[in-house]
């Protein structure tokens, strides 16, 4: 069942179009930065953009900061919204359920396919951004880090990072972003079990995204902010501080794990008892 879902995912052109668009945005920003030959002042523009002009190895981190607030969640909402509702709209859901695999296995396979899509999309964005960053800006790391190793970059705290240190921090950031997007995907997947419209489910997920983002800006919403799905999304930036600030990272991981458990459980409870006629 998982193999079938992964094969369908790979063969859908819109999946690759979404990944291409996610890679295209950082590349366009990088070209403009390289052409202008100056970066935004520190504290302005996206995270890390003020540093990438002198060190292209930080461009993957800048790319994550560019795609995470809006473009990556949109792509995830479209794929997650299509997971169940798309099958119902296409009239294939009831044929899938004829198989002896059962509804739970089908829904679990959908979640695994979503996880593969999110992970693959983020990894591809990071790798293409690294290539683009090195080509446009070079590595720029000439300082000597701990142990006499050549530093690959400078952390947000101003200390030198070795190549291995930068790689580990970037790996941690990717894992954190993947889990954050899976929490959001679980919400949209739940909505996908409530309707036969993939577009409706995707728009519902985007409505959650917009509502959470708006509440983040309101002082009156302070009591609920720590529980909003988007509240800790940008905490992956703390991986690039020295030392790593774990407080918000830990809270964000727990929050997203909670969203995955609660909303995947709700999706399962609804889908397991749903009368499928399409």
Short mmCIF file of C-alpha atoms in Angstrom, two decimals:
data_model
loop_
_atom_site.label_atom_id
_atom_site.label_comp_id
_atom_site.label_asym_id
_atom_site.label_seq_id
_atom_site.Cartn_x
_atom_site.Cartn_y
_atom_site.Cartn_z
CA UNK A 1 0.00 0.00 0.00
CA UNK A 2 2.81 2.41 0.85
CA UNK A 3 4.56 1.53 -2.41
CA UNK A 4 1.39 2.30 -4.36
CA UNK A 5 1.01 5.70 -2.71
CA UNK A 6 4.66 6.57 -3.27
CA UNK A 7 4.42 5.56 -6.92
CA UNK A 8 1.34 7.76 -7.40
CA UNK A 9 3.17 10.62 -5.70
CA UNK A 10 6.20 10.32 -7.98
CA UNK A 11 4.10 10.07 -11.15
CA UNK A 12 2.02 13.19 -10.49
CA UNK A 13 3.37 16.14 -12.51
CA UNK A 14 1.95 18.72 -10.07
CA UNK A 15 4.14 17.29 -7.31
CA UNK A 16 7.28 18.01 -9.32
CA UNK A 17 5.94 21.40 -10.39
CA UNK A 18 5.47 22.36 -6.73
CA UNK A 19 9.03 21.26 -5.89
CA UNK A 20 10.38 23.20 -8.88
CA UNK A 21 8.57 26.35 -7.77
CA UNK A 22 9.90 25.95 -4.22
CA UNK A 23 13.45 25.74 -5.60
CA UNK A 24 12.88 28.61 -8.00
CA UNK A 25 12.06 31.24 -5.38
CA UNK A 26 15.40 31.08 -3.51
CA UNK A 27 17.27 30.91 -6.83
CA UNK A 28 15.58 34.12 -8.03
CA UNK A 29 16.37 35.87 -4.74
CA UNK A 30 19.97 34.68 -4.99
CA UNK A 31 20.35 36.02 -8.52
CA UNK A 32 19.05 39.43 -7.46
CA UNK A 33 21.41 39.50 -4.48
CA UNK A 34 24.37 38.54 -6.64
CA UNK A 35 23.44 41.09 -9.30
CA UNK A 36 22.99 43.92 -6.79
CA UNK A 37 26.19 42.81 -5.01
CA UNK A 38 24.93 43.95 -1.61
CA UNK A 39 22.78 42.34 1.05
CA UNK A 40 19.93 43.75 3.14
CA UNK A 41 21.12 45.48 6.32
CA UNK A 42 21.30 43.17 9.36
CA UNK A 43 17.84 42.71 10.83
CA UNK A 44 16.08 43.50 7.54
CA UNK A 45 14.92 41.07 4.87
CA UNK A 46 14.79 37.31 5.33
CA UNK A 47 16.92 35.45 7.84
CA UNK A 48 20.55 34.93 6.76
CA UNK A 49 20.21 37.14 3.67
CA UNK A 50 22.60 39.69 5.15
CA UNK A 51 25.28 36.97 5.45
CA UNK A 52 24.94 34.97 2.23
CA UNK A 53 26.64 37.57 0.02
CA UNK A 54 29.93 36.83 1.74
CA UNK A 55 29.25 33.13 2.38
CA UNK A 56 27.16 31.07 -0.04
CA UNK A 57 27.23 28.03 2.25
CA UNK A 58 24.56 29.75 4.37
CA UNK A 59 22.20 30.11 1.42
CA UNK A 60 20.32 26.83 2.20
CA UNK A 61 19.35 28.34 5.57
CA UNK A 62 18.22 31.52 3.82
CA UNK A 63 16.21 29.37 1.38
CA UNK A 64 14.38 27.66 4.26
CA UNK A 65 13.54 31.07 5.71
CA UNK A 66 12.17 32.18 2.33
CA UNK A 67 9.92 29.19 1.58
CA UNK A 68 8.71 28.26 5.08
CA UNK A 69 6.29 31.05 6.03
CA UNK A 70 4.06 30.74 2.95
CA UNK A 71 5.18 28.80 -0.13
CA UNK A 72 6.07 25.49 1.55
CA UNK A 73 2.82 25.35 3.58
CA UNK A 74 0.82 26.04 0.40
CA UNK A 75 2.51 23.14 -1.37
CA UNK A 76 1.92 20.88 1.63
CA UNK A 77 -1.75 21.95 1.86
CA UNK A 78 -2.34 21.11 -1.81
CA UNK A 79 -0.79 17.63 -1.52
CA UNK A 80 -2.39 16.85 1.86
CA UNK A 81 -5.78 18.16 0.77
CA UNK A 82 -5.66 15.84 -2.23
CA UNK A 83 -4.70 12.79 -0.18
CA UNK A 84 -8.21 11.51 0.55
CA UNK A 85 -10.59 14.05 -0.99
CA UNK A 86 -8.80 13.79 -4.34
CA UNK A 87 -9.43 10.05 -4.44
CA UNK A 88 -13.09 10.63 -3.59
CA UNK A 89 -13.46 13.33 -6.25
CA UNK A 90 -11.84 11.08 -8.85
CA UNK A 91 -14.09 8.15 -7.97
CA UNK A 92 -11.17 5.89 -7.03
CA UNK A 93 -11.56 5.87 -3.25
CA UNK A 94 -14.16 3.12 -3.09
CA UNK A 95 -12.06 0.92 -5.37
CA UNK A 96 -9.07 1.40 -3.06
CA UNK A 97 -11.21 0.33 -0.11
CA UNK A 98 -12.27 -2.86 -1.88
CA UNK A 99 -8.76 -4.16 -1.24
CA UNK A 100 -8.31 -6.20 1.95
CA UNK A 101 -5.71 -3.75 3.29
CA UNK A 102 -8.27 -1.75 5.26
CA UNK A 103 -8.86 1.92 5.88
CA UNK A 104 -6.25 2.29 8.61
CA UNK A 105 -3.45 1.01 6.36
CA UNK A 106 -4.64 3.25 3.53
CA UNK A 107 -4.63 6.34 5.73
CA UNK A 108 -1.23 5.40 7.20
CA UNK A 109 0.14 4.98 3.67
CA UNK A 110 -1.18 8.43 2.77
CA UNK A 111 0.61 9.91 5.80
CA UNK A 112 3.88 8.16 4.88
CA UNK A 113 3.58 9.50 1.32
CA UNK A 114 3.04 12.99 2.73
CA UNK A 115 6.11 12.62 4.93
CA UNK A 116 8.18 11.52 1.93
CA UNK A 117 6.93 14.48 -0.11
CA UNK A 118 7.69 17.01 2.63
CA UNK A 119 11.12 15.55 3.33
CA UNK A 120 12.01 15.24 -0.34
CA UNK A 121 10.86 18.77 -1.18
CA UNK A 122 12.84 20.33 1.67
CA UNK A 123 15.98 18.30 0.93
CA UNK A 124 15.82 19.25 -2.75
CA UNK A 125 15.38 22.93 -1.84
CA UNK A 126 18.39 22.75 0.50
CA UNK A 127 20.63 20.97 -2.00
CA UNK A 128 19.75 23.21 -4.95
CA UNK A 129 20.14 26.29 -2.76
CA UNK A 130 23.58 25.10 -1.65
CA UNK A 131 24.66 24.73 -5.27
CA UNK A 132 23.20 28.12 -6.19
CA UNK A 133 24.74 29.79 -3.14
CA UNK A 134 28.23 28.42 -3.76
CA UNK A 135 28.08 29.30 -7.46
CA UNK A 136 26.83 32.85 -6.89
CA UNK A 137 28.65 33.79 -3.68
CA UNK A 138 31.40 31.25 -3.06
CA UNK A 139 32.11 29.69 0.32
CA UNK A 140 33.92 32.65 1.86
CA UNK A 141 35.02 30.70 4.93
CA UNK A 142 38.62 31.60 5.72
CA UNK A 143 38.45 31.86 9.49
CA UNK A 144 39.84 29.09 11.67
CA UNK A 145 37.35 27.32 13.88
CA UNK A 146 37.82 25.08 16.96
CA UNK A 147 40.56 22.48 16.63
CA UNK A 148 42.25 24.39 13.84
CA UNK A 149 39.59 23.49 11.27
CA UNK A 150 38.69 25.98 8.58
CA UNK A 151 35.37 27.60 9.43
CA UNK A 152 32.65 27.22 6.82
CA UNK A 153 30.40 29.97 8.13
CA UNK A 154 29.62 32.27 11.02
CA UNK A 155 26.74 31.54 13.40
CA UNK A 156 24.06 34.08 14.29
CA UNK A 157 25.94 34.58 17.55
CA UNK A 158 29.08 35.63 15.66
CA UNK A 159 31.17 32.50 16.34
CA UNK A 160 32.79 30.40 13.63
CA UNK A 161 31.17 27.17 12.45
CA UNK A 162 33.15 24.31 10.95
CA UNK A 163 31.89 22.55 7.83
CA UNK A 164 30.75 19.56 9.90
CA UNK A 165 29.13 21.84 12.48
CA UNK A 166 27.24 23.73 9.79
CA UNK A 167 26.12 20.46 8.21
CA UNK A 168 24.78 19.08 11.50
CA UNK A 169 22.93 22.29 12.28
CA UNK A 170 21.42 22.33 8.80
CA UNK A 171 20.38 18.69 9.21
CA UNK A 172 18.70 19.54 12.50
CA UNK A 173 16.91 22.49 10.89
CA UNK A 174 15.65 20.29 8.03
CA UNK A 175 14.33 17.67 10.48
CA UNK A 176 12.60 20.40 12.50
CA UNK A 177 10.96 21.93 9.43
CA UNK A 178 9.83 18.50 8.23
CA UNK A 179 8.09 17.80 11.54
CA UNK A 180 6.53 21.27 11.52
CA UNK A 181 5.09 20.68 8.06
CA UNK A 182 3.82 17.23 9.04
CA UNK A 183 1.88 18.82 11.88
CA UNK A 184 0.25 21.17 9.38
CA UNK A 185 -0.24 18.30 6.91
CA UNK A 186 -2.09 16.28 9.57
CA UNK A 187 -4.56 19.15 9.98
CA UNK A 188 -5.16 19.34 6.24
CA UNK A 189 -5.42 15.55 5.93
CA UNK A 190 -8.13 15.57 8.59
CA UNK A 191 -10.01 18.19 6.56
CA UNK A 192 -9.50 15.99 3.49
CA UNK A 193 -11.48 13.21 5.19
CA UNK A 194 -14.40 15.59 5.77
CA UNK A 195 -15.02 16.52 2.15
CA UNK A 196 -14.90 15.14 -1.38
CA UNK A 197 -13.27 18.35 -2.65
CA UNK A 198 -9.47 18.39 -2.68
CA UNK A 199 -9.56 22.13 -3.30
CA UNK A 200 -11.88 22.65 -0.33
CA UNK A 201 -9.57 20.68 1.95
CA UNK A 202 -6.51 22.61 0.73
CA UNK A 203 -8.30 25.94 1.22
CA UNK A 204 -9.32 24.83 4.71
CA UNK A 205 -5.68 24.14 5.52
CA UNK A 206 -4.69 27.55 4.17
CA UNK A 207 -7.44 29.12 6.27
CA UNK A 208 -5.85 27.54 9.35
CA UNK A 209 -2.47 28.90 8.23
CA UNK A 210 -3.78 32.43 7.70
CA UNK A 211 -5.76 32.45 10.95
CA UNK A 212 -2.73 31.28 12.93
CA UNK A 213 -0.49 33.87 11.25
CA UNK A 214 -2.95 36.69 11.97
CA UNK A 215 -3.37 35.68 15.62
CA UNK A 216 0.43 35.71 15.97
CA UNK A 217 0.33 39.48 15.38
CA UNK A 218 -2.34 40.22 17.99
CA UNK A 219 -1.37 41.00 21.58
CA UNK A 220 -4.88 40.01 22.66
CA UNK A 221 -4.19 36.45 21.46
CA UNK A 222 -1.15 36.05 23.74
CA UNK A 223 -2.72 33.22 25.84
CA UNK A 224 -3.23 31.00 22.75
CA UNK A 225 -0.07 31.88 20.79
CA UNK A 226 2.05 29.04 22.24
CA UNK A 227 -0.52 26.56 20.90
CA UNK A 228 -0.86 27.95 17.37
CA UNK A 229 0.52 25.66 14.64
CA UNK A 230 2.76 28.38 13.22
CA UNK A 231 4.08 29.73 16.52
CA UNK A 232 7.36 27.81 16.62
CA UNK A 233 7.88 27.31 12.88
CA UNK A 234 10.84 29.68 12.71
CA UNK A 235 12.52 28.27 15.82
CA UNK A 236 14.78 26.17 13.54
CA UNK A 237 16.86 29.36 13.27
CA UNK A 238 18.03 28.67 16.84
CA UNK A 239 20.09 25.76 15.47
CA UNK A 240 22.40 28.41 13.99
CA UNK A 241 23.12 30.11 17.30
CA UNK A 242 26.10 29.23 19.44
CA UNK A 243 25.24 27.54 21.69
CA UNK A 244 22.03 26.15 20.21
CA UNK A 245 18.95 27.55 21.97
CA UNK A 246 16.91 24.43 22.64
CA UNK A 247 13.97 25.89 24.57
CA UNK A 248 11.79 26.94 21.62
CA UNK A 249 12.99 24.00 19.53
CA UNK A 250 11.85 21.54 22.20
CA UNK A 251 8.51 23.29 22.60
CA UNK A 252 8.00 23.34 18.84
CA UNK A 253 8.76 19.62 18.50
CA UNK A 254 6.30 18.74 21.26
CA UNK A 255 3.60 20.98 19.78
CA UNK A 256 3.92 19.53 16.28
CA UNK A 257 4.00 15.98 17.62
CA UNK A 258 0.77 16.78 19.42
CA UNK A 259 -0.82 18.10 16.23
CA UNK A 260 0.22 14.97 14.34
CA UNK A 261 -1.20 12.63 16.97
CA UNK A 262 -4.45 14.55 17.50
CA UNK A 263 -5.34 15.33 13.90
CA UNK A 264 -4.16 12.07 12.38
CA UNK A 265 -6.19 10.35 15.10
CA UNK A 266 -9.19 12.52 14.19
CA UNK A 267 -8.67 11.73 10.49
CA UNK A 268 -8.55 8.02 11.28
CA UNK A 269 -11.65 8.18 13.51
CA UNK A 270 -13.62 9.97 10.81
CA UNK A 271 -12.33 7.98 7.86
CA UNK A 272 -12.77 4.62 9.61
CA UNK A 273 -16.52 5.21 10.03
CA UNK A 274 -17.14 7.32 6.92
CA UNK A 275 -19.76 6.12 4.44
CA UNK A 276 -17.79 6.19 1.19
CA UNK A 277 -20.03 6.42 -1.87
CA UNK A 278 -17.65 8.06 -4.35
#
